[in-house]
Tab-separated table of C-alpha atoms and ligand atoms in Angstrom:
chain	number	residue	atom	x	y	z
A	1	MET	CA	73.425	130.106	95.073
A	2	ALA	CA	71.376	127.163	94.015
A	3	GLY	CA	73.078	125.169	91.288
A	4	GLU	CA	75.562	127.830	90.612
A	5	ILE	CA	77.853	125.850	88.298
A	6	GLY	CA	76.454	125.128	84.861
A	7	ILE	CA	77.582	121.850	83.433
A	8	GLY	CA	77.688	120.539	79.831
A	9	ILE	CA	78.014	117.075	78.913
A	10	VAL	CA	79.486	115.842	75.733
A	11	GLY	CA	78.658	112.245	74.827
A	12	ALA	CA	75.288	110.726	75.800
A	13	GLY	CA	76.343	107.071	76.351
A	14	GLY	CA	76.785	104.649	79.018
A	15	VAL	CA	79.293	106.677	81.134
A	16	ALA	CA	77.428	109.762	80.869
A	17	ARG	CA	74.057	108.166	81.921
A	18	GLY	CA	75.466	105.893	84.684
A	19	ALA	CA	78.009	108.105	86.317
A	20	HIS	CA	78.313	111.827	85.299
A	21	VAL	CA	74.618	112.608	85.161
A	22	PRO	CA	73.838	110.943	88.624
A	23	GLY	CA	76.978	112.560	89.830
A	24	TYR	CA	76.004	116.127	89.099
A	25	LEU	CA	72.313	115.541	90.148
A	26	SER	CA	73.570	114.533	93.582
A	27	MET	CA	74.469	118.135	94.331
A	28	PRO	CA	71.677	120.334	93.150
A	29	ASP	CA	72.617	123.148	95.374
A	30	ARG	CA	76.125	123.449	93.659
A	31	CYS	CA	75.427	122.574	90.079
A	32	ARG	CA	72.850	121.943	87.397
A	33	ILE	CA	73.186	120.249	84.066
A	34	VAL	CA	72.489	122.820	81.200
A	35	ALA	CA	73.021	120.863	78.086
A	36	ILE	CA	74.115	117.500	76.628
A	37	ALA	CA	75.548	116.902	73.176
A	38	ASP	CA	75.924	113.679	71.082
A	39	ILE	CA	76.783	113.058	67.518
A	40	GLU	CA	73.833	110.776	67.588
A	41	ILE	CA	71.246	113.425	68.552
A	42	GLU	CA	68.560	110.871	69.621
A	43	ARG	CA	70.913	109.818	72.440
A	44	ALA	CA	71.215	113.306	73.500
A	45	GLU	CA	67.566	114.004	73.344
A	46	ALA	CA	66.586	110.863	75.232
A	47	LEU	CA	68.920	111.711	78.094
A	48	ALA	CA	67.860	115.455	78.110
A	49	ALA	CA	64.124	114.223	78.237
A	50	GLU	CA	64.909	111.610	80.947
A	51	PHE	CA	66.721	113.948	83.197
A	52	ASP	CA	65.069	117.416	82.404
A	53	ILE	CA	68.142	118.879	80.770
A	54	PRO	CA	67.196	121.990	78.953
A	55	HIS	CA	69.323	121.713	75.783
A	56	ALA	CA	70.233	118.792	73.536
A	57	PHE	CA	72.721	119.205	70.619
A	58	ASP	CA	74.355	117.156	67.894
A	59	SER	CA	77.779	118.841	68.296
A	60	TYR	CA	79.970	120.005	71.216
A	61	GLU	CA	80.735	123.258	69.249
A	62	GLN	CA	76.963	124.214	69.828
A	63	LEU	CA	76.970	123.260	73.553
A	64	LEU	CA	80.187	125.508	73.936
A	65	GLU	CA	78.330	128.499	72.623
A	66	LEU	CA	75.871	128.645	75.679
A	67	ASP	CA	76.976	131.230	78.103
A	68	GLU	CA	75.560	129.364	81.073
A	69	ILE	CA	77.949	126.556	80.900
A	70	ASP	CA	80.980	126.686	83.282
A	71	ALA	CA	82.307	123.272	83.226
A	72	VAL	CA	82.106	120.478	80.495
A	73	SER	CA	82.244	116.781	81.255
A	74	VAL	CA	83.726	114.818	78.293
A	75	CYS	CA	82.114	111.376	78.068
A	76	THR	CA	82.799	110.591	74.213
A	77	HIS	CA	84.731	107.644	72.964
A	78	SER	CA	88.358	108.184	73.893
A	79	ASP	CA	89.553	109.591	70.514
A	80	PHE	CA	87.475	112.847	71.174
A	81	HIS	CA	88.585	113.449	74.718
A	82	ALA	CA	91.403	115.657	73.567
A	83	PRO	CA	89.595	117.795	70.956
A	84	VAL	CA	86.585	118.423	73.144
A	85	THR	CA	88.646	118.996	76.217
A	86	ILE	CA	90.925	121.574	74.251
A	87	ALA	CA	88.081	123.386	72.823
A	88	ALA	CA	86.207	123.440	76.205
A	89	LEU	CA	89.269	124.750	77.917
A	90	GLU	CA	89.968	127.289	75.269
A	91	SER	CA	86.441	128.742	75.693
A	92	GLY	CA	87.122	129.303	79.392
A	93	ARG	CA	85.526	126.181	80.778
A	94	HIS	CA	86.685	123.759	83.443
A	95	VAL	CA	86.852	120.044	82.153
A	96	MET	CA	86.324	116.740	83.675
A	97	THR	CA	87.396	114.229	81.056
A	98	GLU	CA	86.757	110.472	81.185
A	99	LYS	CA	89.744	108.168	81.161
A	100	PRO	CA	91.936	107.351	79.292
A	101	MET	CA	92.777	111.099	79.061
A	102	ALA	CA	93.438	110.531	75.250
A	103	VAL	CA	94.475	108.021	72.628
A	104	ASP	CA	98.155	109.010	72.527
A	105	LEU	CA	100.625	110.901	74.642
A	106	ALA	CA	100.841	113.989	72.578
A	107	SER	CA	97.221	114.632	72.747
A	108	ALA	CA	97.214	114.069	76.627
A	109	ARG	CA	100.073	116.523	76.824
A	110	ALA	CA	98.206	119.125	74.542
A	111	MET	CA	95.413	118.766	76.895
A	112	VAL	CA	97.398	119.558	80.117
A	113	GLU	CA	99.144	122.502	78.219
A	114	ALA	CA	95.577	123.830	77.395
A	115	SER	CA	94.501	123.683	80.860
A	116	HIS	CA	97.659	125.589	82.062
A	117	ARG	CA	97.230	128.232	79.271
A	118	ALA	CA	93.606	128.738	80.115
A	119	LYS	CA	94.170	128.512	83.883
A	120	ARG	CA	91.233	126.382	84.091
A	121	ILE	CA	90.706	122.944	85.941
A	122	LEU	CA	91.328	119.774	84.122
A	123	ALA	CA	90.227	116.679	86.232
A	124	VAL	CA	90.248	113.043	85.097
A	125	ASP	CA	87.529	110.604	86.187
A	126	PHE	CA	89.958	108.029	87.712
A	127	GLN	CA	87.173	107.167	90.201
A	128	THR	CA	88.950	104.127	91.740
A	129	ARG	CA	90.662	106.663	93.980
A	130	PHE	CA	87.265	107.361	95.466
A	131	ILE	CA	86.442	103.777	96.324
A	132	ARG	CA	86.240	103.642	100.208
A	133	GLN	CA	89.067	101.074	100.431
A	134	ALA	CA	91.450	103.302	98.623
A	135	GLN	CA	90.620	106.301	100.635
A	136	THR	CA	91.109	104.279	103.818
A	137	MET	CA	94.539	102.959	102.660
A	138	LYS	CA	95.494	106.471	101.672
A	139	ARG	CA	94.753	107.609	105.345
A	140	PHE	CA	96.883	104.902	106.730
A	141	VAL	CA	99.740	105.702	104.039
A	142	ASP	CA	99.486	109.444	104.940
A	143	ALA	CA	99.562	108.782	108.686
A	144	GLY	CA	103.028	107.159	107.995
A	145	GLU	CA	101.840	103.659	109.074
A	146	LEU	CA	103.537	102.074	105.983
A	147	GLY	CA	106.784	104.127	106.206
A	148	GLU	CA	108.511	104.295	102.919
A	149	ILE	CA	106.609	102.327	100.216
A	150	TYR	CA	109.114	100.587	98.113
A	151	PHE	CA	106.969	98.126	96.194
A	152	ALA	CA	103.324	98.129	94.821
A	153	ARG	CA	101.463	95.323	93.088
A	154	GLY	CA	98.479	96.462	91.140
A	155	ARG	CA	96.147	94.155	89.526
A	156	TYR	CA	92.928	94.673	87.446
A	157	VAL	CA	92.519	91.160	86.129
A	158	ARG	CA	89.056	89.988	84.847
A	159	ARG	CA	88.760	86.234	83.980
A	160	ARG	CA	86.362	87.282	81.355
A	161	GLY	CA	85.047	90.676	80.628
A	162	ILE	CA	86.169	91.763	77.124
A	163	PRO	CA	84.046	94.769	76.196
A	164	GLY	CA	81.276	93.951	73.579
A	165	ARG	CA	81.545	97.520	72.102
A	166	GLN	CA	83.512	97.947	69.027
A	167	ALA	CA	84.786	101.491	70.052
A	168	PHE	CA	86.878	99.702	72.766
A	169	HIS	CA	88.387	97.365	69.997
A	170	THR	CA	90.228	99.753	67.712
A	171	ARG	CA	93.255	101.596	68.767
A	172	ALA	CA	92.234	104.523	66.605
A	173	GLN	CA	89.124	105.084	68.794
A	174	SER	CA	90.265	103.819	72.132
A	175	GLY	CA	94.062	104.139	72.029
A	176	GLY	CA	94.571	100.556	73.322
A	177	GLY	CA	92.849	97.748	74.898
A	178	ALA	CA	92.913	96.227	78.640
A	179	LEU	CA	95.983	98.335	79.559
A	180	MET	CA	94.658	101.670	78.175
A	181	ASP	CA	90.954	100.869	79.574
A	182	ILE	CA	91.465	99.328	82.968
A	183	GLY	CA	95.229	99.176	83.526
A	184	VAL	CA	95.108	103.057	83.755
A	185	HIS	CA	92.832	102.805	86.856
A	186	ILE	CA	95.013	100.580	88.764
A	187	LEU	CA	98.105	102.451	87.859
A	188	ASP	CA	96.661	105.822	88.769
A	189	THR	CA	95.615	104.562	92.198
A	190	GLY	CA	98.988	102.714	92.836
A	191	LEU	CA	100.808	105.836	91.885
A	192	TRP	CA	98.527	108.121	94.140
A	193	LEU	CA	98.925	105.627	97.032
A	194	MET	CA	102.802	105.664	96.666
A	195	GLY	CA	102.700	109.472	96.549
A	196	PHE	CA	103.516	109.834	92.894
A	197	PRO	CA	107.293	108.919	92.921
A	198	THR	CA	108.964	110.021	89.629
A	199	ALA	CA	108.852	107.133	87.178
A	200	VAL	CA	112.192	106.584	85.367
A	201	SER	CA	111.576	103.306	83.214
A	202	ALA	CA	108.854	100.853	82.126
A	203	SER	CA	108.964	97.522	80.742
A	204	GLY	CA	105.918	95.788	79.615
A	205	SER	CA	104.206	92.862	77.543
A	206	ILE	CA	100.695	92.924	76.019
A	207	PHE	CA	98.816	89.866	74.812
A	208	ARG	CA	96.310	89.051	72.159
A	209	LYS	CA	95.757	85.402	72.768
A	210	LEU	CA	92.062	85.231	73.351
A	211	ILE	CA	90.559	88.352	71.761
A	212	THR	CA	90.583	86.911	68.165
A	213	GLN	CA	89.272	83.340	69.102
A	214	GLU	CA	85.745	82.925	67.679
A	215	GLU	CA	84.738	80.591	70.306
A	216	LEU	CA	85.122	82.215	73.595
A	217	PHE	CA	82.916	82.433	76.791
A	218	ASN	CA	82.434	86.204	77.442
A	219	PRO	CA	79.523	87.488	79.379
A	220	MET	CA	80.234	91.191	78.325
A	221	GLY	CA	79.058	90.697	74.850
A	222	ASP	CA	80.397	90.194	71.452
A	223	TRP	CA	82.721	92.163	69.024
A	224	ASP	CA	83.858	91.769	65.474
A	225	ARG	CA	87.058	89.427	65.705
A	226	SER	CA	88.480	90.727	62.350
A	227	ALA	CA	88.308	94.425	63.462
A	228	THR	CA	90.028	94.272	66.839
A	229	ASP	CA	93.737	95.359	67.032
A	230	VAL	CA	94.040	95.913	70.834
A	231	ASP	CA	95.555	94.060	73.698
A	232	GLU	CA	93.303	91.883	76.042
A	233	SER	CA	95.807	91.876	78.790
A	234	ALA	CA	99.130	93.182	79.778
A	235	VAL	CA	101.767	93.041	82.520
A	236	GLY	CA	104.352	95.726	83.437
A	237	LEU	CA	107.084	96.752	85.740
A	238	ILE	CA	107.696	100.489	86.371
A	239	LYS	CA	110.740	101.664	88.236
A	240	PHE	CA	110.992	105.081	90.103
A	241	ALA	CA	113.805	107.495	90.888
A	242	ASN	CA	113.683	106.775	94.492
A	243	GLY	CA	114.289	103.067	94.044
A	244	ALA	CA	110.768	102.005	94.423
A	245	ALA	CA	109.028	99.735	91.885
A	246	MET	CA	105.434	98.977	90.877
A	247	THR	CA	104.195	95.861	88.967
A	248	LEU	CA	100.968	96.039	87.028
A	249	GLU	CA	98.840	93.187	85.586
A	250	CYS	CA	95.513	93.778	84.068
A	251	ALA	CA	93.275	91.756	81.730
A	252	TRP	CA	89.954	92.019	80.020
A	253	GLY	CA	90.331	88.204	79.810
A	254	MET	CA	92.711	85.729	81.224
A	255	ASN	CA	92.675	81.973	81.722
A	256	VAL	CA	93.418	82.434	85.498
A	257	GLY	CA	91.495	81.120	88.549
A	258	GLU	CA	90.394	84.384	89.991
A	259	THR	CA	89.189	87.890	89.132
A	260	ASP	CA	91.591	90.037	91.023
A	261	PHE	CA	91.160	93.843	91.360
A	262	GLY	CA	93.345	95.341	94.128
A	263	ILE	CA	96.571	96.775	95.197
A	264	THR	CA	99.275	95.474	97.589
A	265	LEU	CA	101.808	97.949	99.021
A	266	ALA	CA	105.059	97.009	100.743
A	267	GLY	CA	106.601	99.737	103.011
A	268	ASP	CA	109.585	99.459	105.493
A	269	LYS	CA	107.268	100.169	108.479
A	270	GLY	CA	104.273	98.141	107.369
A	271	GLY	CA	102.323	96.951	104.318
A	272	GLY	CA	98.850	96.950	103.077
A	273	GLU	CA	96.452	95.603	100.737
A	274	VAL	CA	93.127	96.776	99.180
A	275	ARG	CA	90.702	94.790	97.206
A	276	PHE	CA	88.105	96.288	95.065
A	277	ASP	CA	86.244	93.281	93.791
A	278	GLU	CA	83.301	92.633	95.901
A	279	ALA	CA	83.017	88.783	95.144
A	280	ARG	CA	86.553	88.337	96.459
A	281	HIS	CA	86.192	90.304	99.629
A	282	ALA	CA	82.937	88.724	100.380
A	283	ALA	CA	84.508	85.348	100.545
A	284	PRO	CA	85.577	83.970	103.919
A	285	GLY	CA	88.975	85.275	105.115
A	286	MET	CA	89.169	88.000	102.610
A	287	HIS	CA	89.089	91.563	103.578
A	288	PRO	CA	88.634	94.862	101.595
A	289	VAL	CA	91.500	96.532	103.372
A	290	ARG	CA	94.307	95.182	105.447
A	291	VAL	CA	97.314	96.835	107.053
A	292	PHE	CA	100.164	94.558	107.913
A	293	LYS	CA	102.630	95.653	110.859
A	294	ASP	CA	105.636	94.220	112.571
A	295	THR	CA	105.466	94.479	116.283
A	296	GLY	CA	108.829	93.115	116.919
A	297	GLU	CA	107.352	90.088	118.426
A	298	MET	CA	104.916	89.120	115.697
A	299	LEU	CA	103.215	90.282	112.491
A	300	VAL	CA	99.767	91.759	112.990
A	301	ASP	CA	97.012	92.240	110.285
A	302	LEU	CA	94.621	95.254	110.931
A	303	ILE	CA	91.286	94.997	109.395
A	304	PRO	CA	88.502	97.425	109.567
A	305	SER	CA	85.630	96.139	111.805
A	306	SER	CA	82.461	94.941	110.092
A	307	ASP	CA	80.713	94.066	113.279
A	308	ARG	CA	76.892	94.694	112.494
A	309	ALA	CA	76.669	96.778	115.836
A	310	VAL	CA	79.290	99.339	114.651
A	311	GLY	CA	78.613	99.206	110.906
A	312	SER	CA	79.867	97.214	108.015
A	313	TYR	CA	83.028	97.955	106.091
A	314	PRO	CA	82.713	99.043	103.458
A	315	PRO	CA	79.098	100.449	104.215
A	316	ARG	CA	76.279	98.748	102.582
A	317	ASP	CA	75.341	101.663	100.450
A	318	PRO	CA	78.420	103.682	100.049
A	319	PRO	CA	78.289	106.773	97.752
A	320	LYS	CA	79.229	105.701	94.258
A	321	PRO	CA	82.815	106.464	93.529
A	322	HIS	CA	81.857	108.264	90.172
A	323	THR	CA	79.559	110.504	92.252
A	324	LEU	CA	82.469	111.337	94.678
A	325	SER	CA	84.526	112.267	91.457
A	326	MET	CA	81.845	114.618	90.097
A	327	GLN	CA	81.384	116.267	93.585
A	328	ASN	CA	85.065	116.686	93.958
A	329	PHE	CA	85.388	118.409	90.536
A	330	VAL	CA	82.468	120.835	91.314
A	331	ASN	CA	83.622	121.448	94.743
A	332	ALA	CA	87.188	122.198	93.248
A	333	ILE	CA	85.701	124.848	90.830
A	334	ILE	CA	83.678	126.546	93.495
A	335	GLU	CA	86.486	126.563	96.185
A	336	GLY	CA	89.240	127.413	93.714
A	337	ALA	CA	90.901	124.204	94.913
A	338	GLU	CA	92.824	121.341	92.998
A	339	PRO	CA	90.688	118.333	92.240
A	340	LEU	CA	91.909	115.024	93.615
A	341	VAL	CA	92.909	113.755	90.223
A	342	THR	CA	94.534	116.550	88.296
A	343	GLY	CA	95.291	116.631	84.526
A	344	ASP	CA	99.002	116.689	85.427
A	345	GLN	CA	98.699	113.428	87.192
A	346	GLY	CA	96.699	112.125	84.335
A	347	LEU	CA	99.586	112.974	82.101
A	348	ILE	CA	101.869	111.105	84.171
A	349	THR	CA	99.839	107.978	83.951
A	350	SER	CA	99.555	108.598	80.273
A	351	THR	CA	103.315	108.673	79.900
A	352	ILE	CA	103.756	105.397	81.806
A	353	ILE	CA	101.123	103.697	79.636
A	354	ASP	CA	102.724	105.005	76.530
A	355	ALA	CA	106.157	103.657	77.580
A	356	LEU	CA	104.674	100.375	78.559
A	357	TYR	CA	103.165	100.007	75.109
A	358	ARG	CA	106.445	101.092	73.406
A	359	SER	CA	108.291	98.510	75.577
A	360	ALA	CA	105.775	95.795	74.532
A	361	GLU	CA	106.346	96.663	70.940
A	362	THR	CA	110.105	96.833	71.054
A	363	GLY	CA	110.859	94.155	73.647
A	364	GLN	CA	113.003	96.673	75.448
A	365	GLN	CA	112.844	98.587	78.682
A	366	VAL	CA	111.729	102.328	77.936
A	367	ASP	CA	113.205	105.231	79.713
A	368	ILE	CA	110.864	107.631	81.046
A	369	LYS	CA	111.517	111.559	81.218
A	370	LEU	CA	108.718	113.343	82.956
B	1	LIG	N1	85.946	106.069	84.471
B	1	LIG	C1	85.361	104.857	84.174
B	1	LIG	O1	85.375	103.818	84.997
B	1	LIG	C2	84.699	104.775	82.915
B	1	LIG	C3	83.773	103.717	82.743
B	1	LIG	C4	83.078	103.595	81.509
B	1	LIG	C5	83.582	104.390	80.309
B	1	LIG	N2	84.608	105.163	80.617
B	1	LIG	C6	85.097	105.962	79.512
B	1	LIG	O2	84.088	106.939	78.920
B	1	LIG	C7	84.119	106.979	77.533
B	1	LIG	C8	82.859	106.720	76.967
B	1	LIG	O3	82.527	105.411	77.295
B	1	LIG	P1	81.067	104.790	77.162
B	1	LIG	O4	80.906	103.508	77.715
B	1	LIG	O5	79.997	105.774	77.815
B	1	LIG	O6	80.746	104.712	75.595
B	1	LIG	P2	79.332	104.900	74.779
B	1	LIG	O7	79.647	104.172	73.463
B	1	LIG	O8	78.270	104.205	75.575
B	1	LIG	O9	79.189	106.408	74.619
B	1	LIG	C9	80.005	107.238	73.903
B	1	LIG	C10	79.068	108.284	73.415
B	1	LIG	O10	79.779	109.283	72.766
B	1	LIG	C11	79.272	109.811	71.690
B	1	LIG	N3	80.318	110.433	70.781
B	1	LIG	C12	81.248	109.939	70.096
B	1	LIG	N4	82.022	110.868	69.618
B	1	LIG	C13	81.431	112.085	69.834
B	1	LIG	C14	81.625	113.463	69.523
B	1	LIG	N5	82.577	113.734	68.709
B	1	LIG	N6	80.788	114.528	70.016
B	1	LIG	C15	79.760	114.070	70.875
B	1	LIG	N7	79.403	112.786	71.135
B	1	LIG	C16	80.168	111.829	70.614
B	1	LIG	C17	78.779	108.367	70.816
B	1	LIG	O11	77.711	108.673	69.877
B	1	LIG	C18	78.381	107.727	72.206
B	1	LIG	O12	76.832	108.040	72.463
B	1	LIG	C19	85.370	106.189	76.993
B	1	LIG	O13	86.447	106.899	76.921
B	1	LIG	C20	85.622	105.132	78.148
B	1	LIG	O14	86.895	104.785	78.444
B	1	LIG	C21	85.151	105.396	81.822
């Protein structure tokens, strides 16, 4: 049936316009966007007019009253992910929530409990998993090429890229800074590549060395220095019950020589590395995916061919990861399957992020009980 799943979108800002709307519009035979809501009604109306969306509201409660809505995308600032998600689930809708799941662990847990009670899908838009490089590496991992992965090194380090929007700068609205905003992506993808081993402890440090400086080069915009209380960078060590470990480095801004967005994996049969930042893998000698093998005689690096005759890797115009994420969500609803990124997995990531913040605060390693 054409457009069988009716979608409602809550929050009509950047991620709704750039990711969710195009994602749903990419599959007109499977879903249609029925309504959009934003507390700033002009935003909802502008998006509705631009994309021919039948209804625009200034509250999510009104949106949830529409019978035609089967699923809701939550694109508000992070402090509203939990209340909107829980209300949508309790009204019988499936939910795709933006990351981070919530501004605190208790809210993330309440979201997952609501999805279990309602028997509805809760998916999280951790779209890094859908980037071609991550998908390729996952196939090597699942085929056993790396063996048992005992170490992962995740990095999402921007030299400069402190968000210029105030909502990202207050813990009350965002739940945290770089760790909460971008650290979550690399943690989620790292855990997924490792097969979600059970985390048992976390040790972290957060930094606020640049974010309050008045004179700072930052092409991503400006913010009120006196009204920011979040971390601009963080590092962490996560230990797992099977003896494996993962380190995490993330930064909105750091005085280092390179932006670095990728994951390195070490396994007992091989290793691997994915790089997500295009500038880096476009550089000579850099490759977006590498698998490392020991033949007994030598070490061999496998790289996907980007010979023009057989096609470049990754392809020149790959589908957008966000679009794949929305498609995966809608397909999961229609097919009664699990989405690639489940709320339960999102809760694990939230639990580890929470432990890293608590460790940074206390200076101690924090035990994790999942
Ligand atoms: N997955 C990703 O890579 C990714 C990328 C960008 C943003 N995000 C996440 O998406 C969320 C939104 O980010 P953004 O960049 O679109 O912000 P934004 O400021 O551009 O848009 C947020 C919108 O939500 C609206 N809003 C706030 N509270 C609301 C409520 N209670 N009901 C209805 N609307 C409400 C605001 O008026 C605003 O229009 C954040 O949680 C952010 O972390 C995720």
